[in-house]
CSV table of C-alpha atoms and ligand atoms in Angstrom, one decimal:
chain,number,residue,atom,x,y,z
A,757,MET,CA,-30.9,-2.6,43.3
A,758,THR,CA,-33.5,-1.8,45.9
A,759,GLU,CA,-35.6,-4.6,46.9
A,760,GLN,CA,-38.4,-2.2,46.2
A,761,LYS,CA,-37.5,-1.1,42.6
A,762,GLN,CA,-36.5,-4.9,41.8
A,763,GLN,CA,-40.6,-5.3,42.6
A,764,GLN,CA,-41.6,-3.0,40.9
A,765,ASP,CA,-39.4,-4.1,37.4
A,766,GLU,CA,-40.8,-7.6,38.3
A,767,GLN,CA,-44.6,-6.0,38.6
A,768,VAL,CA,-44.0,-4.4,34.7
A,769,GLN,CA,-42.9,-7.6,33.4
A,770,ARG,CA,-45.9,-9.8,34.1
A,771,PHE,CA,-48.1,-7.2,33.3
A,772,PHE,CA,-46.3,-7.1,29.8
A,773,SER,CA,-46.1,-10.7,29.7
A,774,HIS,CA,-49.9,-11.1,30.9
A,775,HIS,CA,-51.5,-8.5,28.8
A,776,LEU,CA,-49.8,-9.7,25.8
A,777,LEU,CA,-51.1,-13.1,25.8
A,778,GLU,CA,-54.2,-12.0,26.7
A,779,TRP,CA,-54.4,-9.8,23.3
A,780,TYR,CA,-52.7,-12.3,21.2
A,781,HIS,CA,-55.4,-14.7,22.0
A,782,GLY,CA,-58.2,-12.5,20.9
A,783,GLN,CA,-56.1,-10.7,18.1
A,784,LYS,CA,-54.2,-13.1,16.5
A,785,ARG,CA,-54.0,-13.5,12.7
A,786,ASP,CA,-55.1,-17.1,11.1
A,787,LEU,CA,-52.0,-17.9,9.4
A,788,PRO,CA,-51.4,-21.4,7.5
A,789,TRP,CA,-48.5,-22.2,9.6
A,790,ARG,CA,-50.6,-21.8,13.0
A,791,ARG,CA,-53.3,-24.2,11.9
A,792,HIS,CA,-51.3,-27.0,12.8
A,793,ARG,CA,-48.6,-27.3,15.4
A,794,ASN,CA,-46.8,-29.4,12.6
A,795,PRO,CA,-42.4,-28.6,13.2
A,796,TYR,CA,-41.7,-28.7,9.8
A,797,TYR,CA,-44.3,-25.9,8.5
A,798,ILE,CA,-43.0,-23.7,11.5
A,799,TRP,CA,-39.4,-24.3,10.2
A,800,ILE,CA,-40.4,-23.5,6.6
A,801,SER,CA,-42.4,-20.2,7.8
A,802,GLU,CA,-39.9,-18.9,10.0
A,803,ILE,CA,-37.1,-19.4,7.0
A,804,MET,CA,-39.6,-17.6,4.2
A,805,LEU,CA,-40.3,-14.8,7.1
A,806,GLN,CA,-36.7,-13.6,7.4
A,807,GLN,CA,-36.9,-9.9,5.6
A,808,THR,CA,-39.8,-10.4,3.8
A,809,ARG,CA,-43.5,-9.5,4.8
A,810,VAL,CA,-46.3,-12.0,6.0
A,811,ASP,CA,-48.5,-11.4,3.1
A,812,THR,CA,-46.3,-12.0,0.6
A,813,VAL,CA,-45.1,-15.2,2.1
A,814,ILE,CA,-48.2,-17.1,2.5
A,815,PRO,CA,-49.2,-17.8,-1.3
A,816,TYR,CA,-45.1,-19.0,-1.2
A,817,PHE,CA,-45.8,-20.9,1.7
A,818,ASN,CA,-49.1,-23.0,0.6
A,819,ARG,CA,-47.4,-23.4,-2.8
A,820,PHE,CA,-44.4,-25.0,-1.1
A,821,ILE,CA,-46.1,-27.1,1.5
A,822,ASP,CA,-48.7,-28.2,-1.5
A,823,ARG,CA,-45.4,-29.5,-3.7
A,824,PHE,CA,-43.0,-30.5,-0.4
A,825,PRO,CA,-45.5,-31.9,2.1
A,826,THR,CA,-42.7,-33.5,4.7
A,827,VAL,CA,-39.0,-33.2,5.2
A,828,GLU,CA,-38.6,-36.1,3.3
A,829,ALA,CA,-40.1,-34.6,-0.1
A,830,LEU,CA,-38.1,-31.8,-0.1
A,831,ALA,CA,-34.8,-33.7,1.0
A,832,ASP,CA,-35.5,-35.8,-2.6
A,833,ALA,CA,-36.2,-32.7,-4.9
A,834,PRO,CA,-34.2,-32.0,-7.5
A,835,GLU,CA,-33.0,-28.2,-6.4
A,836,GLU,CA,-34.6,-26.8,-9.6
A,837,GLU,CA,-37.8,-27.1,-8.1
A,838,VAL,CA,-37.1,-26.1,-5.1
A,839,LEU,CA,-35.4,-23.2,-6.5
A,840,LYS,CA,-38.6,-22.3,-8.7
A,841,CYS,CA,-41.0,-22.5,-5.9
A,842,TRP,CA,-38.6,-19.8,-3.9
A,843,GLU,CA,-38.9,-17.7,-7.1
A,844,GLY,CA,-39.4,-13.8,-6.3
A,845,LEU,CA,-39.0,-14.3,-2.4
A,846,GLY,CA,-35.6,-13.4,-2.9
A,847,TYR,CA,-32.3,-14.3,-0.8
A,848,TYR,CA,-32.2,-17.9,-2.5
A,849,SER,CA,-29.4,-18.8,-0.3
A,850,ARG,CA,-32.1,-19.7,1.7
A,851,ALA,CA,-34.1,-22.3,-0.3
A,852,ARG,CA,-30.7,-24.2,-0.4
A,853,ASN,CA,-30.0,-24.1,2.8
A,854,LEU,CA,-33.1,-25.7,3.3
A,855,GLN,CA,-33.2,-28.3,1.2
A,856,HIS,CA,-29.4,-28.9,2.7
A,857,ALA,CA,-30.9,-28.8,6.2
A,858,ALA,CA,-34.0,-31.3,5.4
A,859,LYS,CA,-31.8,-33.8,4.2
A,860,GLN,CA,-29.9,-33.5,7.4
A,861,VAL,CA,-32.8,-34.1,9.2
A,862,LYS,CA,-33.9,-37.2,6.9
A,863,GLU,CA,-30.6,-38.8,7.2
A,864,LEU,CA,-29.9,-38.1,10.7
A,865,TYR,CA,-33.6,-38.2,12.4
A,866,GLY,CA,-35.7,-40.2,10.1
A,867,GLY,CA,-37.3,-37.0,8.6
A,868,GLN,CA,-38.5,-35.7,12.1
A,869,VAL,CA,-37.6,-32.1,12.8
A,870,PRO,CA,-35.6,-32.7,16.1
A,871,ASN,CA,-36.4,-30.7,19.3
A,872,ASP,CA,-33.6,-30.6,20.8
A,873,ARG,CA,-31.4,-27.7,20.9
A,874,ASP,CA,-28.1,-28.5,19.9
A,875,ALA,CA,-29.6,-30.5,17.1
A,876,VAL,CA,-31.5,-27.7,15.6
A,877,PHE,CA,-29.0,-25.3,16.1
A,878,ALA,CA,-26.5,-27.4,13.9
A,879,LEU,CA,-29.1,-27.3,11.0
A,880,LYS,CA,-27.8,-25.4,7.8
A,881,GLY,CA,-29.5,-21.8,7.9
A,882,VAL,CA,-31.2,-21.8,11.4
A,883,GLY,CA,-29.5,-19.0,13.0
A,884,PRO,CA,-30.6,-18.2,17.1
A,885,TYR,CA,-33.7,-16.7,16.2
A,886,THR,CA,-35.0,-19.4,14.0
A,887,ALA,CA,-34.0,-22.1,16.6
A,888,GLY,CA,-35.5,-20.5,19.3
A,889,ALA,CA,-38.7,-19.9,16.6
A,890,ILE,CA,-38.8,-23.6,16.0
A,891,LEU,CA,-38.4,-25.0,19.7
A,892,SER,CA,-40.8,-22.5,21.1
A,893,ILE,CA,-43.6,-22.3,18.9
A,894,ALA,CA,-43.3,-26.1,17.6
A,895,PHE,CA,-42.0,-27.6,21.0
A,896,ASN,CA,-43.4,-25.0,23.7
A,897,GLN,CA,-39.7,-24.9,25.0
A,898,PRO,CA,-39.0,-21.5,26.9
A,899,GLU,CA,-36.5,-20.5,24.5
A,900,PRO,CA,-36.3,-16.8,23.2
A,901,ALA,CA,-36.9,-16.0,19.7
A,902,VAL,CA,-35.6,-12.7,19.0
A,903,ASP,CA,-35.6,-11.0,15.8
A,904,GLY,CA,-35.7,-6.9,14.7
A,905,ASN,CA,-39.3,-7.3,15.7
A,906,VAL,CA,-39.0,-8.4,19.1
A,907,MET,CA,-35.8,-6.3,19.6
A,908,ARG,CA,-38.2,-3.2,19.0
A,909,VAL,CA,-40.6,-3.8,21.2
A,910,LEU,CA,-38.7,-5.0,23.7
A,911,SER,CA,-36.4,-1.4,23.4
A,912,ARG,CA,-39.6,0.4,23.7
A,913,TYR,CA,-41.3,-1.1,26.3
A,914,PHE,CA,-38.4,-1.2,28.7
A,915,LEU,CA,-36.3,2.0,27.3
A,916,LEU,CA,-33.2,0.5,26.3
A,917,GLU,CA,-31.0,2.4,23.9
A,918,ASP,CA,-28.2,-0.2,23.5
A,919,ASP,CA,-27.6,-0.3,19.8
A,920,ILE,CA,-29.6,-3.4,18.6
A,921,ALA,CA,-27.2,-3.7,15.6
A,922,LYS,CA,-24.5,-5.2,17.7
A,923,GLY,CA,-24.7,-8.5,18.9
A,924,SER,CA,-23.9,-8.2,22.8
A,925,THR,CA,-27.7,-6.1,22.4
A,926,ARG,CA,-29.1,-9.3,20.9
A,927,VAL,CA,-27.9,-11.6,24.1
A,928,LYS,CA,-29.3,-8.9,26.4
A,929,MET,CA,-32.1,-8.7,24.5
A,930,GLU,CA,-32.5,-13.0,24.4
A,931,ARG,CA,-31.7,-12.8,28.2
A,932,LEU,CA,-35.2,-10.4,28.6
A,933,ALA,CA,-36.9,-12.2,26.4
A,934,ALA,CA,-36.3,-16.0,28.1
A,935,VAL,CA,-37.3,-13.9,31.3
A,936,LEU,CA,-40.6,-12.8,30.2
A,937,ILE,CA,-41.9,-16.2,28.9
A,938,PRO,CA,-44.6,-17.5,31.5
A,939,GLU,CA,-44.3,-21.3,32.4
A,940,GLY,CA,-46.0,-23.1,30.2
A,941,GLU,CA,-46.6,-20.3,27.3
A,942,ALA,CA,-43.5,-20.2,25.3
A,943,SER,CA,-45.3,-21.3,21.8
A,944,HIS,CA,-48.2,-18.2,22.2
A,945,PHE,CA,-46.7,-15.5,24.2
A,946,ASN,CA,-43.3,-15.5,21.2
A,947,GLN,CA,-45.6,-15.6,18.8
A,948,ALA,CA,-47.8,-12.6,20.6
A,949,LEU,CA,-44.5,-10.7,20.6
A,950,MET,CA,-44.1,-11.0,17.3
A,951,GLU,CA,-47.5,-10.2,16.8
A,952,LEU,CA,-47.1,-7.0,18.5
A,953,GLY,CA,-43.8,-6.0,16.5
A,954,ALA,CA,-45.9,-6.7,13.1
A,955,LEU,CA,-49.2,-5.2,14.0
A,956,ILE,CA,-49.0,-2.4,16.4
A,957,CYS,CA,-45.9,-1.7,17.7
A,958,THR,CA,-44.4,-1.1,13.8
A,959,PRO,CA,-41.4,0.9,12.9
A,960,LYS,CA,-42.4,3.8,12.3
A,961,SER,CA,-46.0,4.7,13.5
A,962,PRO,CA,-46.5,2.7,16.4
A,963,ARG,CA,-50.4,2.4,17.8
A,964,CYS,CA,-49.7,3.1,21.2
A,965,LEU,CA,-53.6,4.0,21.6
A,966,PRO,CA,-54.8,0.0,20.9
A,967,CYS,CA,-51.8,-1.3,22.8
A,968,PRO,CA,-52.7,-4.0,25.3
A,969,VAL,CA,-49.3,-2.9,27.3
A,970,MET,CA,-49.3,0.7,26.9
A,971,GLU,CA,-49.9,1.6,30.5
A,972,HIS,CA,-46.3,1.2,31.5
A,973,CYS,CA,-44.4,1.3,28.3
A,974,ALA,CA,-41.4,3.5,29.3
A,975,ALA,CA,-40.7,4.9,25.5
A,976,ARG,CA,-44.8,6.1,25.3
A,977,LEU,CA,-44.3,7.6,28.9
A,978,ALA,CA,-41.3,9.0,28.0
A,979,GLY,CA,-42.8,10.3,24.5
A,980,CYS,CA,-40.1,9.0,22.7
A,981,GLU,CA,-41.4,5.8,21.1
A,982,THR,CA,-40.6,6.8,17.4
A,983,SER,CA,-36.7,7.1,18.2
A,984,LEU,CA,-36.4,3.8,19.3
A,985,PRO,CA,-34.7,1.6,19.1
A,986,VAL,CA,-31.4,2.4,18.4
A,987,LYS,CA,-29.4,1.3,15.5
A,988,THR,CA,-26.4,2.3,13.7
A,989,LYS,CA,-27.1,2.5,9.5
A,990,ALA,CA,-25.6,-0.3,8.0
A,991,LYS,CA,-23.0,0.3,5.2
A,992,PRO,CA,-25.2,1.3,1.8
A,993,PRO,CA,-25.1,-1.4,-0.9
A,994,ARG,CA,-22.4,-0.4,-4.1
A,995,PRO,CA,-24.0,0.6,-7.1
A,996,GLU,CA,-22.7,-1.3,-10.0
A,997,GLU,CA,-23.9,-0.3,-13.4
A,998,ARG,CA,-24.0,-3.6,-16.0
A,999,LEU,CA,-25.3,-4.2,-19.3
A,1000,ALA,CA,-27.7,-6.8,-20.3
A,1001,ALA,CA,-28.5,-8.6,-23.5
A,1002,LEU,CA,-31.8,-9.4,-24.4
A,1003,VAL,CA,-30.9,-11.8,-27.7
A,1004,GLU,CA,-33.9,-12.4,-29.7
A,1005,GLY,CA,-33.3,-15.8,-32.0
A,1006,ARG,CA,-34.0,-16.2,-35.3
A,1007,GLY,CA,-34.1,-18.8,-37.9
A,1008,GLY,CA,-34.7,-22.1,-35.9
A,1009,HIS,CA,-34.9,-19.8,-32.4
A,1010,ALA,CA,-37.0,-17.4,-34.2
A,1011,GLY,CA,-39.7,-16.5,-31.0
A,1012,ARG,CA,-37.3,-17.3,-28.1
A,1013,VAL,CA,-34.7,-15.5,-26.1
A,1014,LEU,CA,-31.4,-16.8,-24.5
A,1015,ILE,CA,-30.8,-17.3,-20.9
A,1016,ARG,CA,-28.0,-17.8,-19.4
A,1017,GLN,CA,-27.3,-20.2,-15.9
A,1018,ARG,CA,-25.3,-18.6,-13.4
A,1019,PRO,CA,-22.1,-20.6,-12.1
A,1020,SER,CA,-22.4,-23.1,-9.4
A,1021,SER,CA,-21.8,-21.1,-6.1
A,1022,GLY,CA,-22.1,-17.2,-5.2
A,1023,LEU,CA,-24.6,-15.2,-5.8
A,1024,LEU,CA,-27.9,-16.3,-7.2
A,1025,ALA,CA,-25.8,-19.8,-7.7
A,1026,ARG,CA,-27.8,-21.7,-10.9
A,1027,MET,CA,-30.2,-19.0,-11.3
A,1028,TRP,CA,-31.2,-18.2,-15.0
A,1029,GLU,CA,-30.8,-15.0,-15.9
A,1030,LEU,CA,-30.1,-12.8,-19.1
A,1031,PRO,CA,-26.5,-12.5,-20.1
A,1032,HIS,CA,-25.1,-9.5,-18.5
A,1033,TRP,CA,-21.9,-7.8,-17.6
A,1034,LEU,CA,-20.1,-4.6,-15.6
A,1035,ALA,CA,-20.5,-1.4,-17.8
A,1036,PRO,CA,-17.3,0.1,-19.0
A,1037,PRO,CA,-16.6,3.2,-16.7
A,1038,ALA,CA,-18.7,6.0,-17.9
A,1039,GLU,CA,-17.1,8.1,-20.6
A,1040,GLY,CA,-15.0,11.3,-19.7
A,1041,GLY,CA,-17.1,13.7,-22.2
A,1042,ALA,CA,-13.8,15.0,-24.0
A,1043,PRO,CA,-14.5,16.5,-27.8
A,1044,GLY,CA,-15.0,13.8,-30.0
A,1045,ALA,CA,-15.2,10.9,-27.5
A,1046,ARG,CA,-17.6,8.3,-28.1
A,1047,PRO,CA,-20.7,8.8,-26.8
A,1048,PRO,CA,-21.8,6.3,-23.7
A,1049,GLU,CA,-24.7,4.6,-25.9
A,1050,ALA,CA,-22.2,3.4,-28.7
A,1051,ALA,CA,-19.3,2.6,-25.9
A,1052,ALA,CA,-22.1,0.5,-24.1
A,1053,GLN,CA,-23.3,-1.4,-27.4
A,1054,ASP,CA,-19.9,-1.7,-28.5
A,1055,ARG,CA,-18.5,-3.6,-25.2
A,1056,LEU,CA,-21.8,-5.9,-25.2
A,1057,ARG,CA,-21.2,-7.0,-28.9
A,1058,ARG,CA,-17.5,-7.7,-27.7
A,1059,SER,CA,-18.7,-9.2,-24.4
A,1060,LEU,CA,-21.5,-11.2,-26.2
A,1061,ARG,CA,-19.1,-12.9,-28.8
A,1062,THR,CA,-16.4,-13.5,-26.0
A,1063,ALA,CA,-18.9,-15.7,-24.2
A,1064,GLY,CA,-19.5,-17.7,-27.6
A,1065,ILE,CA,-23.1,-15.7,-28.0
A,1066,SER,CA,-23.0,-14.6,-31.7
A,1067,ALA,CA,-25.0,-11.4,-31.7
A,1068,ARG,CA,-25.3,-7.9,-32.3
A,1069,PRO,CA,-27.0,-4.6,-30.0
A,1070,GLU,CA,-30.1,-2.9,-31.3
A,1071,GLY,CA,-30.4,-0.3,-28.9
A,1072,HIS,CA,-31.6,0.1,-25.6
A,1073,TRP,CA,-34.8,-1.5,-24.6
A,1074,MET,CA,-35.1,-0.7,-20.7
A,1075,ALA,CA,-33.3,-0.2,-17.4
A,1076,ALA,CA,-33.8,-2.5,-14.0
A,1077,GLU,CA,-32.5,-2.7,-10.8
A,1078,HIS,CA,-32.2,-5.4,-8.3
A,1079,THR,CA,-30.7,-4.9,-5.0
A,1080,PHE,CA,-28.7,-7.2,-2.8
A,1081,SER,CA,-27.9,-6.7,0.7
A,1082,HIS,CA,-24.0,-5.5,-0.4
A,1083,ILE,CA,-24.9,-4.3,-3.8
A,1084,VAL,CA,-27.7,-2.8,-6.5
A,1085,TRP,CA,-27.4,-3.6,-10.0
A,1086,THR,CA,-28.4,-1.2,-12.2
A,1087,LEU,CA,-29.1,-3.1,-15.7
A,1088,GLN,CA,-28.9,-1.5,-18.9
A,1089,VAL,CA,-31.1,-3.6,-21.0
A,1090,TYR,CA,-30.3,-4.1,-25.1
A,1091,ARG,CA,-32.0,-5.7,-27.3
A,1092,CYS,CA,-29.9,-7.9,-29.3
A,1093,ARG,CA,-30.8,-9.7,-32.4
A,1094,GLU,CA,-29.2,-13.3,-33.0
A,1095,GLU,CA,-26.5,-13.8,-35.9
A,1096,ALA,CA,-25.9,-16.9,-37.7
A,1097,ALA,CA,-22.7,-15.6,-38.5
A,1098,LEU,CA,-20.6,-17.8,-36.5
A,1099,PRO,CA,-21.2,-21.7,-35.8
A,1100,LEU,CA,-22.4,-21.9,-32.2
A,1101,ALA,CA,-22.3,-24.7,-29.5
A,1102,ALA,CA,-25.5,-22.9,-28.6
A,1103,GLU,CA,-27.7,-25.4,-26.5
A,1104,SER,CA,-23.9,-26.7,-24.6
A,1105,ARG,CA,-22.7,-26.1,-21.9
A,1106,ALA,CA,-19.7,-23.9,-21.9
A,1107,ALA,CA,-21.0,-20.8,-23.6
A,1108,TYR,CA,-20.9,-18.7,-20.1
A,1109,GLY,CA,-17.7,-17.7,-18.7
A,1110,ALA,CA,-15.5,-18.7,-22.2
A,1111,GLY,CA,-12.8,-16.8,-20.1
A,1112,ALA,CA,-9.4,-16.1,-20.7
A,1113,ALA,CA,-8.5,-19.6,-20.1
A,1114,GLY,CA,-10.7,-20.8,-23.1
A,1115,ALA,CA,-9.9,-17.8,-25.1
A,1116,ALA,CA,-6.1,-18.2,-24.9
A,1117,GLY,CA,-6.6,-21.8,-25.2
A,1118,ALA,CA,-8.7,-21.2,-28.3
A,1119,ALA,CA,-5.4,-18.7,-29.2
A,1120,GLY,CA,-3.2,-22.3,-28.9
A,1121,ALA,CA,-5.4,-23.9,-31.6
A,1122,ALA,CA,-5.2,-21.4,-34.0
A,1123,GLY,CA,-1.3,-22.4,-34.2
A,1124,ALA,CA,-0.7,-19.0,-32.4
A,1125,ALA,CA,0.1,-19.7,-28.8
A,1126,GLY,CA,3.8,-18.2,-29.1
A,1127,ALA,CA,2.2,-14.7,-30.3
A,1128,ALA,CA,-0.8,-14.9,-28.3
A,1129,GLY,CA,1.6,-14.5,-25.6
A,1130,ALA,CA,3.4,-12.3,-26.8
A,1131,ALA,CA,0.6,-10.1,-27.8
A,1132,GLY,CA,0.2,-9.0,-24.0
A,1133,SER,CA,1.8,-6.0,-25.4
A,1134,ALA,CA,0.0,-3.7,-27.8
A,1135,GLY,CA,3.3,-3.9,-30.4
A,1136,ALA,CA,3.3,-7.5,-30.3
A,1137,ALA,CA,-0.4,-7.3,-30.9
A,1138,ASP,CA,-0.2,-5.4,-33.7
A,1139,ALA,CA,2.5,-7.8,-35.4
A,1140,ALA,CA,0.7,-10.9,-34.7
A,1141,ASN,CA,-2.1,-8.4,-36.9
A,1142,ALA,CA,0.0,-7.9,-39.8
A,1143,ALA,CA,1.5,-11.3,-39.9
A,1144,SER,CA,-1.6,-13.8,-41.0
A,1145,PRO,CA,-5.1,-14.3,-40.2
A,1146,TYR,CA,-3.8,-17.0,-37.5
A,1147,LEU,CA,-1.9,-14.5,-35.7
A,1148,HIS,CA,-4.8,-11.8,-35.8
A,1149,ALA,CA,-7.1,-14.8,-34.6
A,1150,ALA,CA,-4.6,-15.3,-31.5
A,1151,ALA,CA,-4.3,-11.3,-30.8
A,1152,ALA,CA,-8.2,-11.1,-31.0
A,1153,ALA,CA,-8.3,-13.8,-28.4
A,1154,VAL,CA,-5.8,-12.3,-26.3
A,1155,GLN,CA,-7.9,-9.3,-26.4
A,1156,ALA,CA,-10.7,-10.5,-25.6
A,1157,ALA,CA,-9.6,-12.7,-22.7
A,1158,THR,CA,-8.5,-9.3,-21.6
A,1159,GLU,CA,-11.2,-8.2,-21.7
A,1160,GLN,CA,-12.8,-11.3,-20.4
A,1161,VAL,CA,-10.7,-11.0,-16.8
A,1162,GLU,CA,-12.4,-7.1,-17.1
A,1163,MET,CA,-15.5,-8.4,-16.9
A,1164,PHE,CA,-15.7,-10.9,-14.1
A,1165,ALA,CA,-13.4,-8.3,-11.9
A,1166,ASP,CA,-16.2,-8.0,-10.0
A,1167,GLY,CA,-15.7,-11.5,-8.0
A,1168,THR,CA,-19.7,-12.4,-8.7
A,1169,GLU,CA,-18.2,-14.5,-11.9
A,1170,THR,CA,-15.3,-16.5,-12.7
A,1171,ALA,CA,-13.5,-17.3,-15.7
A,1172,GLU,CA,-13.4,-20.8,-14.2
A,1173,GLU,CA,-17.2,-21.1,-13.8
A,1174,ARG,CA,-19.0,-22.2,-16.9
A,1175,GLY,CA,-22.9,-22.2,-17.2
A,1176,ALA,CA,-25.5,-23.5,-20.0
A,1177,ILE,CA,-27.4,-21.2,-21.8
A,1178,ARG,CA,-30.9,-21.7,-23.3
A,1179,TRP,CA,-33.6,-20.7,-25.8
A,1180,ILE,CA,-37.1,-20.2,-24.4
A,1181,THR,CA,-40.0,-19.2,-25.2
A,1182,ARG,CA,-42.4,-17.5,-22.8
A,1183,GLU,CA,-43.5,-21.3,-21.9
A,1184,ASP,CA,-40.5,-22.7,-21.1
A,1185,MET,CA,-39.9,-19.9,-18.3
A,1186,ALA,CA,-42.2,-22.4,-16.2
A,1187,ASN,CA,-38.9,-24.9,-16.2
A,1188,TYR,CA,-36.4,-21.9,-15.0
A,1189,ALA,CA,-35.7,-20.6,-11.8
A,1190,PHE,CA,-35.2,-16.4,-12.4
A,1191,PRO,CA,-34.3,-13.7,-9.6
A,1192,ASN,CA,-37.0,-11.4,-9.4
A,1193,VAL,CA,-35.2,-9.1,-11.9
A,1194,PHE,CA,-35.2,-11.2,-14.9
A,1195,LEU,CA,-38.5,-12.6,-14.4
A,1196,LYS,CA,-40.0,-9.4,-14.7
A,1197,LEU,CA,-37.9,-8.4,-17.9
A,1198,LEU,CA,-39.1,-12.0,-19.5
A,1199,ASN,CA,-42.7,-11.4,-18.4
A,1200,HIS,CA,-42.3,-7.8,-19.9
A,1201,TYR,CA,-40.3,-9.0,-22.9
A,1202,PHE,CA,-43.2,-11.4,-23.7
A,1203,ASP,CA,-46.2,-9.2,-22.9
A,1204,GLU,CA,-44.9,-6.8,-25.4
A,1205,GLN,CA,-44.2,-9.4,-28.2
A,1206,GLU,CA,-47.8,-11.0,-27.1
A,1207,GLU,CA,-49.4,-7.2,-27.5
A,1208,LEU,CA,-47.5,-6.6,-30.9
A,1209,ALA,CA,-48.7,-10.1,-32.2
A,1210,ARG,CA,-52.4,-9.2,-31.4
A,1211,THR,CA,-52.0,-5.4,-32.9
A,1212,SER,CA,-50.6,-6.9,-35.8
A,1213,VAL,CA,-53.8,-9.2,-36.4
A,1214,SER,CA,-55.9,-6.9,-35.6
A,1215,SER,CA,-54.6,-4.1,-38.1
A,1216,LYS,CA,-54.9,-6.6,-40.9
B,657,SF4,S1,-46.8,1.8,23.7
B,657,SF4,FE1,-46.5,2.0,21.6
B,657,SF4,S2,-44.5,1.8,21.9
B,657,SF4,FE2,-45.0,1.0,23.9
B,657,SF4,S3,-45.0,-1.1,23.1
B,657,SF4,FE3,-47.0,-0.3,22.8
B,657,SF4,S4,-47.2,0.2,20.7
B,657,SF4,FE4,-44.8,-0.3,21.1
């Protein structure tokens, strides 16, 4: 590189840093975590802002800080409460990691968020971006904080065509972002970069005219700002059809619906939901084949029974979707009615995932363990059915076990995991943390019930 070119590059960089900072001081938004330079607040806000818009985060942040004003308060809270405060924000492992890290900070640093690079990096759930954000924004240390927004701005201003999905590009951007930080201005400068990406240099329609760095923006000068940054597409999430049961109680459970708790690890760990299972494969449409609706209801009835829930599907209610980074659930929700035919340990643990081991165990207890083992083949099962009621029970248990193994074959649920079930009213919802899709379904259901009650009162 010639000396002249190097001088030009440095001038373009200085222009960027200077004008960006000037713009930020005049235009920055008044955000709750910007009112104090409290490292704990900044840390919470940065975790909440991952994959989530500022407008969505503000009320969550305010509630969270009200409820857990200090690192100690967060560390000492029951996990259920932390998840409840996070309910609706999604990516719930963020909340669990945050609480885990709060415990680390309480135990190792007396509740004070550390300002040491290695210590911040060692906190659970804190990656290079969040560490850079905490160190720069809260402690004014010259650390880069490079996320998707920042990579977009830098790609455009410097006309960088590297694929931002690659780790090597991130490292390159971090080096560049570090060089751009003016001395003593890390906190404001990093926030200014983020603010420009959020307000002006937006993904689809960058607003170049009011942009403070337009004059030297290489992508704008080349007319290619909307084709940057370069990013290879991630694999689309895998679709998964699931059958969900909205079980309405009767007798002592009248006016309540049944929810279950997810296993203690994996997807949406320990959160509450309507029971649901993988749907059977779509019918081939052969003449005389069962219609999909009947097959779905049959599978749901058997799944409920296998899980120890005595309920009968009464018809399709509605469909709903829940998207994760790697999977999309389409939930076909059926209204089901509790049946009193079988004695249930309804409010006890173990109703969720009464799987292969449990069913086989039940078969053994029925005095038909041998038959159950043999009933793995259809012929043995037939023989067992014919022999005695005990053997019939054994065959049913084995069939249930087989179904359960199928149901758990998606890897998100395992037969070993056990969870609780509860019968709840709308008021009880305040005590349980639900993923968004179930929160919406339950609210919708209770809204419908209230509307129905109002209509029936007014028509009397
Ligand atoms: S001029 Fe346009 S493309 Fe360049 S940084 Fe500003 S908003 Fe982005």
